[in-house]
């Protein structure tokens, strides 16, 4: 299912068969002292893979594109390792990818996004608007920060105290346990500060929002079992959004 592992004739044939393209989108930014900087990329790839598997079960071929690992990440800018792009750059990258795929005959572009910073979400919204305005190809972007998708995710996610906590930690434990510093994770105390509330109040950094170690929520409560359940839900969300873009759920 991975585009990067195919030779070009295989990609050509897949597009001719009506394959859809799934693009994992994340960021490179601090996720506490226990999770990798690539946490959002790990989650996005898991969502895309799970979505592709569900689509395949319905007879829809999907190719997983190489992930985008950089975007707007200003909230974590004070933590070494975080790499941030301008919003205009992040938008342009998505639009250019869509333009290239449209020229090859991809049927739909599905965006599996796991980076939740508001300016990043806005950059994706702008990209989707531009793709649709140019009529490049149908695009599916289920924004899990909004209804109805958000309501299907975990209690911690809905609380807003969610960054490198139980929700994200569980997914990384399920997908890449080798990247989790378990001794550090298990010793971390819960941080109930709501990042969503802080953002609404105009706080512009993790530190100002009450996350001096770049985590919110309860990392020690994470489990691989919860992570597997959450990935399944994310895959279902992506599958449904792609099928909507195809007109199959109308």
Coordinates of C-alpha atoms in Angstrom, one line a residue:
X1 CA 0.0 0.0 0.0
X2 CA 3.0 2.3 0.2
X3 CA 3.7 4.5 -2.8
X4 CA 7.4 5.0 -1.9
X5 CA 8.0 1.3 -2.1
X6 CA 6.6 1.0 -5.7
X7 CA 8.3 1.4 -9.0
X8 CA 6.8 4.0 -11.3
X9 CA 5.0 1.5 -13.6
X10 CA 3.2 0.1 -10.5
X11 CA 2.1 3.6 -9.5
X12 CA 0.9 4.3 -13.0
X13 CA -1.1 1.2 -13.0
X14 CA -2.6 1.9 -9.6
X15 CA -3.8 5.3 -10.6
X16 CA -5.3 3.8 -13.8
X17 CA -7.2 1.3 -11.6
X18 CA -8.7 4.2 -9.7
X19 CA -6.6 4.2 -6.6
X20 CA -6.9 7.0 -4.0
X21 CA -3.9 8.7 -2.3
X22 CA -3.6 9.0 1.4
X23 CA -1.2 11.6 2.8
X24 CA -0.1 11.3 6.4
X25 CA 0.6 14.8 7.8
X26 CA 2.4 15.5 11.1
X27 CA 5.1 17.7 12.5
X28 CA 8.5 17.5 14.1
X29 CA 8.0 19.0 17.6
X30 CA 8.5 18.3 21.3
X31 CA 6.2 15.8 22.9
X32 CA 7.3 15.7 26.5
X33 CA 10.5 14.1 27.7
X34 CA 9.2 10.6 27.0
X35 CA 7.8 10.6 23.4
X36 CA 9.7 11.2 20.1
X37 CA 9.7 14.4 18.1
X38 CA 8.1 12.4 15.4
X39 CA 5.0 11.5 17.4
X40 CA 2.5 13.2 15.1
X41 CA 4.1 11.5 12.1
X42 CA 3.7 8.1 13.8
X43 CA 0.1 8.8 14.5
X44 CA -0.7 10.1 11.1
X45 CA 0.9 7.1 9.4
X46 CA -1.1 4.8 11.6
X47 CA -4.3 6.6 10.7
X48 CA -3.5 6.4 7.0
X49 CA -2.6 2.7 7.2
X50 CA -5.7 1.8 9.1
X51 CA -7.8 3.9 6.7
X52 CA -6.2 2.1 3.7
X53 CA -7.0 -1.3 5.1
X54 CA -10.6 -0.4 5.6
X55 CA -10.9 1.0 2.1
X56 CA -9.3 -2.1 0.7
X57 CA -11.9 -4.2 2.4
X58 CA -14.5 -2.2 0.5
X59 CA -12.7 -2.8 -2.8
X60 CA -11.1 0.7 -2.9
X61 CA -7.3 0.7 -3.5
X62 CA -5.3 3.2 -1.6
X63 CA -1.7 4.2 -1.8
X64 CA 0.0 5.6 1.3
X65 CA 2.2 8.6 0.3
X66 CA 5.4 9.4 2.2
X67 CA 4.5 11.5 5.2
X68 CA 4.9 15.2 5.7
X69 CA 7.0 15.7 8.8
X70 CA 7.2 19.5 9.0
X71 CA 4.5 22.2 9.4
X72 CA 3.7 25.1 11.6
X73 CA 4.9 24.2 15.1
X74 CA 5.3 27.5 17.0
X75 CA 3.7 26.4 20.3
X76 CA 6.7 24.1 20.8
X77 CA 9.3 26.5 19.4
X78 CA 11.0 26.9 22.8
X79 CA 12.0 23.2 22.9
X80 CA 15.1 22.0 21.0
X81 CA 14.3 19.6 18.1
X82 CA 11.1 21.4 17.1
X83 CA 11.2 22.5 13.4
X84 CA 8.5 24.9 12.2
X85 CA 7.5 26.1 8.8
X86 CA 5.6 29.2 7.8
X87 CA 1.9 28.6 7.3
X88 CA 2.1 29.7 3.7
X89 CA 4.9 27.1 3.0
X90 CA 2.8 24.3 4.7
X91 CA -0.2 25.2 2.5
X92 CA 1.8 25.4 -0.7
X93 CA 3.4 22.0 -0.1
X94 CA -0.1 20.3 0.2
X95 CA -1.4 22.1 -2.9
X96 CA 1.6 21.2 -4.9
X97 CA 1.3 17.5 -3.9
X98 CA -2.4 17.6 -4.9
X99 CA -1.5 19.2 -8.3
X100 CA 1.1 16.5 -9.0
X101 CA -1.3 13.7 -8.1
X102 CA -4.1 15.1 -10.1
X103 CA -1.8 15.2 -13.1
X104 CA -1.1 11.5 -12.7
X105 CA -4.8 10.5 -12.3
X106 CA -5.2 9.9 -8.6
X107 CA -8.9 9.6 -7.8
X108 CA -9.0 11.3 -4.4
X109 CA -6.5 12.9 -1.9
X110 CA -7.2 11.9 1.7
X111 CA -5.4 13.8 4.4
X112 CA -4.6 11.9 7.6
X113 CA -3.6 14.7 9.9
X114 CA -2.3 14.2 13.5
X115 CA -0.8 17.7 14.2
X116 CA -3.4 19.8 16.0
X117 CA -1.9 23.3 16.3
X118 CA -4.5 25.8 15.2
X119 CA -2.2 27.6 12.7
X120 CA -1.4 24.2 11.2
X121 CA -5.1 23.3 10.9
X122 CA -5.7 26.6 9.2
X123 CA -2.9 25.9 6.7
X124 CA -4.6 22.6 5.8
X125 CA -8.0 24.3 5.5
X126 CA -6.4 26.9 3.1
X127 CA -4.8 24.0 1.1
X128 CA -8.1 22.2 0.8
X129 CA -9.9 25.4 -0.3
X130 CA -7.2 26.0 -3.0
X131 CA -7.4 22.4 -4.2
X132 CA -11.1 22.7 -4.6
X133 CA -11.0 26.1 -6.1
X134 CA -8.6 24.8 -8.8
X135 CA -10.7 21.7 -9.2
X136 CA -7.6 19.5 -9.0
X137 CA -9.2 16.4 -7.5
X138 CA -11.6 15.6 -4.7
X139 CA -10.0 16.0 -1.3
X140 CA -11.0 14.5 2.1
X141 CA -9.7 16.1 5.2
X142 CA -11.5 14.9 8.4
X143 CA -10.4 17.4 11.0
X144 CA -10.5 15.5 14.2
X145 CA -10.4 18.7 16.3
X146 CA -14.0 19.3 15.1
X147 CA -17.4 17.6 15.3
X148 CA -18.5 15.0 14.5
X149 CA -15.0 13.4 14.4
X150 CA -13.7 14.7 17.8
X151 CA -16.7 13.2 19.6
X152 CA -15.5 9.7 18.6
X153 CA -12.1 10.0 20.2
X154 CA -11.0 9.4 23.8
X155 CA -12.1 11.3 26.9
X156 CA -8.6 12.9 27.3
X157 CA -8.6 14.0 23.7
X158 CA -12.0 15.7 24.2
X159 CA -10.9 17.3 27.4
X160 CA -8.3 19.5 25.6
X161 CA -5.6 18.4 28.0
X162 CA -4.1 16.4 25.2
X163 CA -0.5 16.6 23.9
X164 CA 1.9 13.8 24.6
X165 CA -0.5 12.5 27.3
X166 CA -2.6 9.3 27.4
X167 CA -4.1 9.7 24.0
X168 CA -0.9 10.2 22.0
X169 CA 1.2 8.1 24.2
X170 CA -1.1 5.1 23.8
X171 CA -0.9 5.3 20.0
X172 CA 2.9 5.5 20.0
X173 CA 3.0 2.6 22.5
X174 CA 0.9 0.6 20.0
X175 CA 2.8 1.6 16.9
X176 CA 6.4 2.3 17.9
X177 CA 7.0 1.2 21.5
X178 CA 10.8 1.3 20.8
X179 CA 10.6 5.1 20.6
X180 CA 8.9 5.5 24.1
X181 CA 11.1 6.2 27.1
X182 CA 9.1 4.0 29.5
X183 CA 11.0 4.8 32.6
X184 CA 10.4 8.5 32.1
X185 CA 6.8 8.1 31.0
X186 CA 5.7 6.1 34.0
X187 CA 7.2 8.7 36.4
X188 CA 5.4 11.7 34.9
X189 CA 2.6 13.3 36.9
X190 CA -0.7 14.1 35.1
X191 CA -0.9 17.7 33.8
X192 CA -4.6 18.5 33.7
X193 CA -4.1 22.0 32.1
X194 CA -6.3 22.3 29.0
X195 CA -4.3 23.2 26.0
X196 CA -7.4 24.0 24.1
X197 CA -8.6 26.4 26.8
X198 CA -5.2 28.1 26.9
X199 CA -5.2 28.6 23.1
X200 CA -8.7 30.2 23.4
X201 CA -7.3 32.5 26.0
X202 CA -4.5 33.6 23.6
X203 CA -1.6 31.7 25.1
X204 CA 0.9 31.1 22.3
X205 CA 3.4 28.6 23.7
X206 CA 3.3 25.3 25.6
X207 CA 5.1 27.0 28.5
X208 CA 2.5 29.8 28.7
X209 CA -0.3 27.2 28.4
X210 CA 1.0 25.4 31.5
X211 CA 3.1 22.7 29.9
X212 CA 6.7 23.5 30.9
X213 CA 7.8 20.0 29.8
X214 CA 5.8 20.0 26.6
X215 CA 3.1 17.6 27.7
X216 CA -0.5 17.8 28.7
X217 CA -2.7 15.0 30.0
X218 CA -1.7 11.8 31.7
X219 CA 1.3 10.1 30.0
X220 CA 1.6 7.4 32.7
X221 CA -2.0 6.2 32.0
X222 CA -1.2 5.4 28.3
X223 CA -1.5 1.8 27.1
X224 CA -0.9 0.0 23.8
X225 CA -4.4 -1.5 24.1
X226 CA -6.0 2.0 24.1
X227 CA -3.7 3.0 21.3
X228 CA -4.8 0.1 19.1
X229 CA -8.5 1.0 19.7
X230 CA -7.8 4.7 18.9
X231 CA -6.0 3.8 15.6
X232 CA -9.0 1.7 14.6
X233 CA -11.3 4.7 15.2
X234 CA -9.0 7.1 13.3
X235 CA -8.9 4.6 10.4
X236 CA -12.6 4.5 10.3
X237 CA -12.9 8.3 10.3
X238 CA -10.5 8.5 7.3
X239 CA -12.3 5.8 5.4
X240 CA -15.6 7.5 5.8
X241 CA -14.2 10.8 4.7
X242 CA -12.7 9.3 1.6
X243 CA -15.8 7.5 0.7
X244 CA -17.7 10.8 1.2
X245 CA -15.3 12.4 -1.3
X246 CA -15.9 9.6 -3.7
X247 CA -19.7 10.0 -3.3
X248 CA -20.1 6.5 -1.9
X249 CA -21.9 7.5 1.3
X250 CA -24.3 10.0 -0.3

